[in-house]
PDB file of C-alpha atoms in Angstrom:
ATOM      1  CA  MET A1040      -0.034  -0.104   0.095  1.00 43.00           C
ATOM      2  CA  SER A1041       2.762   2.488   0.777  1.00 44.00           C
ATOM      3  CA  ASN A1042       3.938   2.049  -2.848  1.00 46.00           C
ATOM      4  CA  LEU A1043       0.776   3.659  -4.087  1.00 47.00           C
ATOM      5  CA  ALA A1044       1.571   6.932  -2.305  1.00 49.00           C
ATOM      6  CA  ASN A1045       4.595   7.392  -4.678  1.00 48.00           C
ATOM      7  CA  THR A1046       2.795   6.756  -8.023  1.00 49.00           C
ATOM      8  CA  PRO A1047       3.980   9.242 -11.004  1.00 49.00           C
ATOM      9  CA  TYR A1048       0.499  10.749 -10.703  1.00 48.00           C
ATOM     10  CA  ASN A1049       0.776  11.530  -7.042  1.00 47.00           C
ATOM     11  CA  GLU A1050       4.326  12.913  -7.508  1.00 48.00           C
ATOM     12  CA  GLN A1051       3.170  15.203 -10.500  1.00 49.00           C
ATOM     13  CA  LYS A1052       0.191  16.244  -8.164  1.00 52.00           C
ATOM     14  CA  ASN A1053       2.611  17.273  -5.341  1.00 51.00           C
ATOM     15  CA  VAL A1054       4.919  19.107  -8.010  1.00 49.00           C
ATOM     16  CA  ASP A1055       1.664  20.995  -9.391  1.00 49.00           C
ATOM     17  CA  GLU A1056       0.561  22.082  -5.890  1.00 50.00           C
ATOM     18  CA  LYS A1057       3.922  23.524  -5.317  1.00 58.00           C
ATOM     19  CA  LYS A1058       3.566  26.016  -8.115  1.00 78.00           C
ATOM     20  CA  PHE A1059       0.759  27.952  -6.361  1.00 83.00           C
ATOM     21  CA  ILE A1060       1.503  31.297  -4.593  1.00 84.00           C
ATOM     22  CA  GLU A1061      -0.366  33.422  -2.425  1.00 81.00           C
ATOM     23  CA  ILE A1062      -1.024  37.024  -3.364  1.00 81.00           C
ATOM     24  CA  LEU A1063      -3.233  39.504  -1.463  1.00 79.00           C
ATOM     25  CA  GLY A1064      -4.875  36.445   0.326  1.00 73.00           C
ATOM     26  CA  ASP A1065      -5.673  34.388  -2.700  1.00 77.00           C
ATOM     27  CA  THR A1066      -3.992  31.442  -4.086  1.00 79.00           C
ATOM     28  CA  VAL A1067      -2.812  31.745  -7.745  1.00 83.00           C
ATOM     29  CA  SER A1068      -0.734  29.803 -10.104  1.00 87.00           C
ATOM     30  CA  GLY A1069       2.652  31.455 -10.702  1.00 88.00           C
ATOM     31  CA  ASN A1070       2.875  30.596 -14.392  1.00 90.00           C
ATOM     32  CA  GLN A1071      -0.673  31.843 -15.030  1.00 90.00           C
ATOM     33  CA  LEU A1072       0.253  35.064 -12.949  1.00 90.00           C
ATOM     34  CA  ILE A1073       3.213  35.584 -15.268  1.00 92.00           C
ATOM     35  CA  ILE A1074       1.370  35.027 -18.407  1.00 93.00           C
ATOM     36  CA  SER A1075      -1.426  37.364 -17.365  1.00 92.00           C
ATOM     37  CA  ILE A1076       1.098  40.213 -16.541  1.00 93.00           C
ATOM     38  CA  ILE A1077       2.840  39.704 -19.697  1.00 95.00           C
ATOM     39  CA  LEU A1078      -0.217  39.845 -21.641  1.00 95.00           C
ATOM     40  CA  SER A1079      -1.570  42.891 -19.793  1.00 95.00           C
ATOM     41  CA  VAL A1080       1.795  44.830 -20.549  1.00 96.00           C
ATOM     42  CA  VAL A1081       1.827  44.071 -24.086  1.00 96.00           C
ATOM     43  CA  ALA A1082      -1.909  44.850 -24.577  1.00 96.00           C
ATOM     44  CA  SER A1083      -1.468  48.193 -22.794  1.00 96.00           C
ATOM     45  CA  PHE A1084       1.706  48.926 -24.928  1.00 96.00           C
ATOM     46  CA  LEU A1085       0.131  47.978 -28.218  1.00 96.00           C
ATOM     47  CA  GLY A1086      -3.074  49.709 -27.389  1.00 96.00           C
ATOM     48  CA  TYR A1087      -1.115  53.029 -26.785  1.00 96.00           C
ATOM     49  CA  GLN A1088       0.913  52.571 -29.807  1.00 97.00           C
ATOM     50  CA  LEU A1089      -2.078  52.012 -31.811  1.00 96.00           C
ATOM     51  CA  GLY A1090      -3.557  55.279 -30.330  1.00 95.00           C
ATOM     52  CA  GLN A1091      -0.427  57.048 -31.337  1.00 96.00           C
ATOM     53  CA  TRP A1092      -0.722  55.926 -34.871  1.00 96.00           C
ATOM     54  CA  VAL A1093      -4.644  56.299 -35.254  1.00 95.00           C
ATOM     55  CA  PHE A1094      -5.422  59.632 -33.364  1.00 95.00           C
ATOM     56  CA  PRO A1095      -3.088  62.132 -35.160  1.00 94.00           C
ATOM     57  CA  LYS A1096      -5.165  61.611 -38.262  1.00 93.00           C
ATOM     58  CA  PHE A1097      -8.286  63.216 -36.690  1.00 90.00           C
ATOM     59  CA  ALA A1098      -7.698  64.296 -33.152  1.00 91.00           C
ATOM     60  CA  ALA A1099      -6.286  67.551 -31.784  1.00 94.00           C
ATOM     61  CA  PRO A1100      -2.578  67.237 -31.228  1.00 93.00           C
ATOM     62  CA  GLN A1101      -2.680  68.011 -27.474  1.00 94.00           C
ATOM     63  CA  MET A1102      -5.346  65.251 -27.172  1.00 95.00           C
ATOM     64  CA  ILE A1103      -3.300  62.556 -28.873  1.00 94.00           C
ATOM     65  CA  ASN A1104      -1.549  61.156 -25.813  1.00 94.00           C
ATOM     66  CA  SER A1105      -4.681  61.103 -23.674  1.00 95.00           C
ATOM     67  CA  TYR A1106      -6.684  59.374 -26.204  1.00 95.00           C
ATOM     68  CA  SER A1107      -3.712  56.907 -26.680  1.00 95.00           C
ATOM     69  CA  LEU A1108      -3.695  56.198 -22.976  1.00 96.00           C
ATOM     70  CA  LEU A1109      -7.483  55.295 -23.031  1.00 96.00           C
ATOM     71  CA  THR A1110      -6.718  52.832 -25.830  1.00 96.00           C
ATOM     72  CA  GLY A1111      -3.943  51.385 -23.758  1.00 96.00           C
ATOM     73  CA  ILE A1112      -6.298  50.904 -20.993  1.00 96.00           C
ATOM     74  CA  ALA A1113      -9.103  49.429 -23.151  1.00 96.00           C
ATOM     75  CA  GLY A1114      -6.433  46.966 -24.198  1.00 95.00           C
ATOM     76  CA  ILE A1115      -5.761  46.023 -20.602  1.00 95.00           C
ATOM     77  CA  LEU A1116      -9.547  45.692 -20.082  1.00 96.00           C
ATOM     78  CA  ILE A1117      -9.960  43.437 -23.007  1.00 96.00           C
ATOM     79  CA  VAL A1118      -6.874  41.251 -21.616  1.00 95.00           C
ATOM     80  CA  VAL A1119      -8.694  41.041 -18.231  1.00 93.00           C
ATOM     81  CA  VAL A1120     -11.671  39.462 -19.966  1.00 95.00           C
ATOM     82  CA  ILE A1121      -9.432  36.974 -21.806  1.00 94.00           C
ATOM     83  CA  ASN A1122      -7.593  36.167 -18.398  1.00 90.00           C
ATOM     84  CA  THR A1123     -10.882  35.465 -16.651  1.00 88.00           C
ATOM     85  CA  ILE A1124     -11.892  33.083 -19.581  1.00 91.00           C
ATOM     86  CA  LEU A1125      -8.558  31.207 -19.970  1.00 90.00           C
ATOM     87  CA  PHE A1126      -7.581  30.928 -16.100  1.00 86.00           C
ATOM     88  CA  LYS A1127     -10.289  29.690 -13.744  1.00 81.00           C
ATOM     89  CA  PRO A1128      -9.968  30.210  -9.900  1.00 75.00           C
ATOM     90  CA  LYS A1129      -7.843  27.591  -8.048  1.00 72.00           C
ATOM     91  CA  ARG A1130      -9.389  28.012  -4.555  1.00 71.00           C
ATOM     92  CA  ILE A1131     -11.762  25.224  -3.169  1.00 70.00           C
ATOM     93  CA  LEU A1132     -14.589  26.405  -0.897  1.00 69.00           C
ATOM     94  CA  VAL A1133     -15.798  24.019   1.645  1.00 68.00           C
ATOM     95  CA  GLU A1134     -18.802  24.869   3.550  1.00 67.00           C
ATOM     96  CA  ASP A1135     -19.316  23.436   6.809  1.00 64.00           C
ATOM     97  CA  GLU A1136     -21.203  24.227   9.880  1.00 62.00           C
ATOM     98  CA  THR A1137     -19.035  26.185  12.261  1.00 59.00           C
ATOM     99  CA  SER A1138     -18.862  24.443  15.601  1.00 63.00           C
ATOM    100  CA  SER A1139     -17.473  25.958  18.742  1.00 64.00           C
ATOM    101  CA  HIS A1140     -14.612  23.768  18.504  1.00 70.00           C
ATOM    102  CA  SER A1141     -13.481  25.115  15.167  1.00 74.00           C
ATOM    103  CA  LEU A1142     -14.261  28.602  16.294  1.00 75.00           C
ATOM    104  CA  LYS A1143     -11.986  27.988  19.276  1.00 77.00           C
ATOM    105  CA  GLU A1144      -9.191  26.748  16.929  1.00 81.00           C
ATOM    106  CA  ALA A1145      -9.383  29.753  14.773  1.00 79.00           C
ATOM    107  CA  PHE A1146      -9.049  32.123  17.719  1.00 79.00           C
ATOM    108  CA  GLU A1147      -6.138  29.959  19.061  1.00 82.00           C
ATOM    109  CA  ASP A1148      -4.478  30.176  15.673  1.00 83.00           C
ATOM    110  CA  LEU A1149      -4.967  33.736  15.209  1.00 84.00           C
ATOM    111  CA  GLN A1150      -3.869  34.287  18.906  1.00 84.00           C
ATOM    112  CA  ILE A1151      -7.035  36.464  19.651  1.00 83.00           C
ATOM    113  CA  ASP A1152      -8.326  36.804  23.255  1.00 85.00           C
ATOM    114  CA  ILE A1153     -11.974  35.667  23.139  1.00 83.00           C
ATOM    115  CA  ASP A1154     -13.160  37.922  26.026  1.00 86.00           C
ATOM    116  CA  GLU A1155     -11.481  40.912  24.457  1.00 87.00           C
ATOM    117  CA  GLU A1156     -13.262  40.224  21.082  1.00 86.00           C
ATOM    118  CA  ILE A1157     -16.580  39.846  22.673  1.00 86.00           C
ATOM    119  CA  ARG A1158     -16.088  43.018  24.582  1.00 89.00           C
ATOM    120  CA  LEU A1159     -15.388  44.758  21.185  1.00 89.00           C
ATOM    121  CA  ILE A1160     -18.348  43.138  19.604  1.00 88.00           C
ATOM    122  CA  GLU A1161     -20.752  44.194  22.419  1.00 89.00           C
ATOM    123  CA  GLU A1162     -19.438  47.880  22.037  1.00 91.00           C
ATOM    124  CA  ASP A1163     -20.376  47.912  18.301  1.00 90.00           C
ATOM    125  CA  PRO A1164     -24.238  47.652  17.990  1.00 89.00           C
ATOM    126  CA  VAL A1165     -24.068  47.170  14.134  1.00 90.00           C
ATOM    127  CA  THR A1166     -21.496  44.242  14.494  1.00 89.00           C
ATOM    128  CA  LYS A1167     -23.342  42.815  17.484  1.00 89.00           C
ATOM    129  CA  LYS A1168     -26.667  42.688  15.446  1.00 90.00           C
ATOM    130  CA  GLU A1169     -25.155  41.067  12.389  1.00 89.00           C
ATOM    131  CA  LEU A1170     -23.434  38.397  14.460  1.00 86.00           C
ATOM    132  CA  GLU A1171     -26.677  37.709  16.449  1.00 87.00           C
ATOM    133  CA  GLU A1172     -28.456  37.258  13.187  1.00 87.00           C
ATOM    134  CA  PHE A1173     -26.058  34.555  12.022  1.00 82.00           C
ATOM    135  CA  GLY A1174     -25.927  32.944  15.406  1.00 80.00           C
ATOM    136  CA  ILE A1175     -22.204  33.527  15.813  1.00 80.00           C
ATOM    137  CA  LEU A1176     -22.468  35.652  18.958  1.00 81.00           C
ATOM    138  CA  SER A1177     -23.958  33.012  20.890  1.00 82.00           C
ATOM    139  CA  SER A1178     -21.381  30.722  19.923  1.00 79.00           C
ATOM    140  CA  LEU A1179     -18.626  33.256  20.859  1.00 79.00           C
ATOM    141  CA  GLN A1180     -20.301  33.666  24.313  1.00 80.00           C
ATOM    142  CA  GLY A1181     -20.371  29.880  24.631  1.00 80.00           C
ATOM    143  CA  LEU A1182     -16.644  29.741  23.987  1.00 76.00           C
ATOM    144  CA  LYS A1183     -16.012  32.489  26.588  1.00 70.00           C
ATOM    145  CA  GLY A1184     -18.057  30.418  29.288  1.00 60.00           C
ATOM    146  CA  ALA A1185     -15.990  27.169  28.206  1.00 58.00           C
ATOM    147  CA  ASP A1186     -12.752  29.250  28.628  1.00 55.00           C
ATOM    148  CA  LYS A1187     -13.468  29.865  32.160  1.00 51.00           C
ATOM    149  CA  LYS A1188     -14.099  26.319  33.147  1.00 47.00           C
TER     150      LYS A1188
END
């Protein structure tokens, strides 16, 4: 059975997983990120150059650079649409009910004081109301009681 763990498929899967990087709290493929950046730079440059070639024929000379900049931005917007079609999100969303145990683990991982957090929530009526509506406040208060035991 231990030989199954080292199959070529699993080794390739492990290699692929290492190619992901985290940027601004999101997981992305490094290769796809580089491709997207290169496409965006090329599209903006080509859009600007296209504007420099087209607009002198009918626009006022002082407006050529401004219009060219807009065509460069339009090029980036087109590439953004292309990138969203080519590169699908890599994240996997897992929905499970939050238990007091998982909530406690999250607070411990983040090194957050439960008592202090509850005090801050109680002081903010908007946040308190929202957390009450979702049933999270009662779970937090249950953690507070469990911590003191």
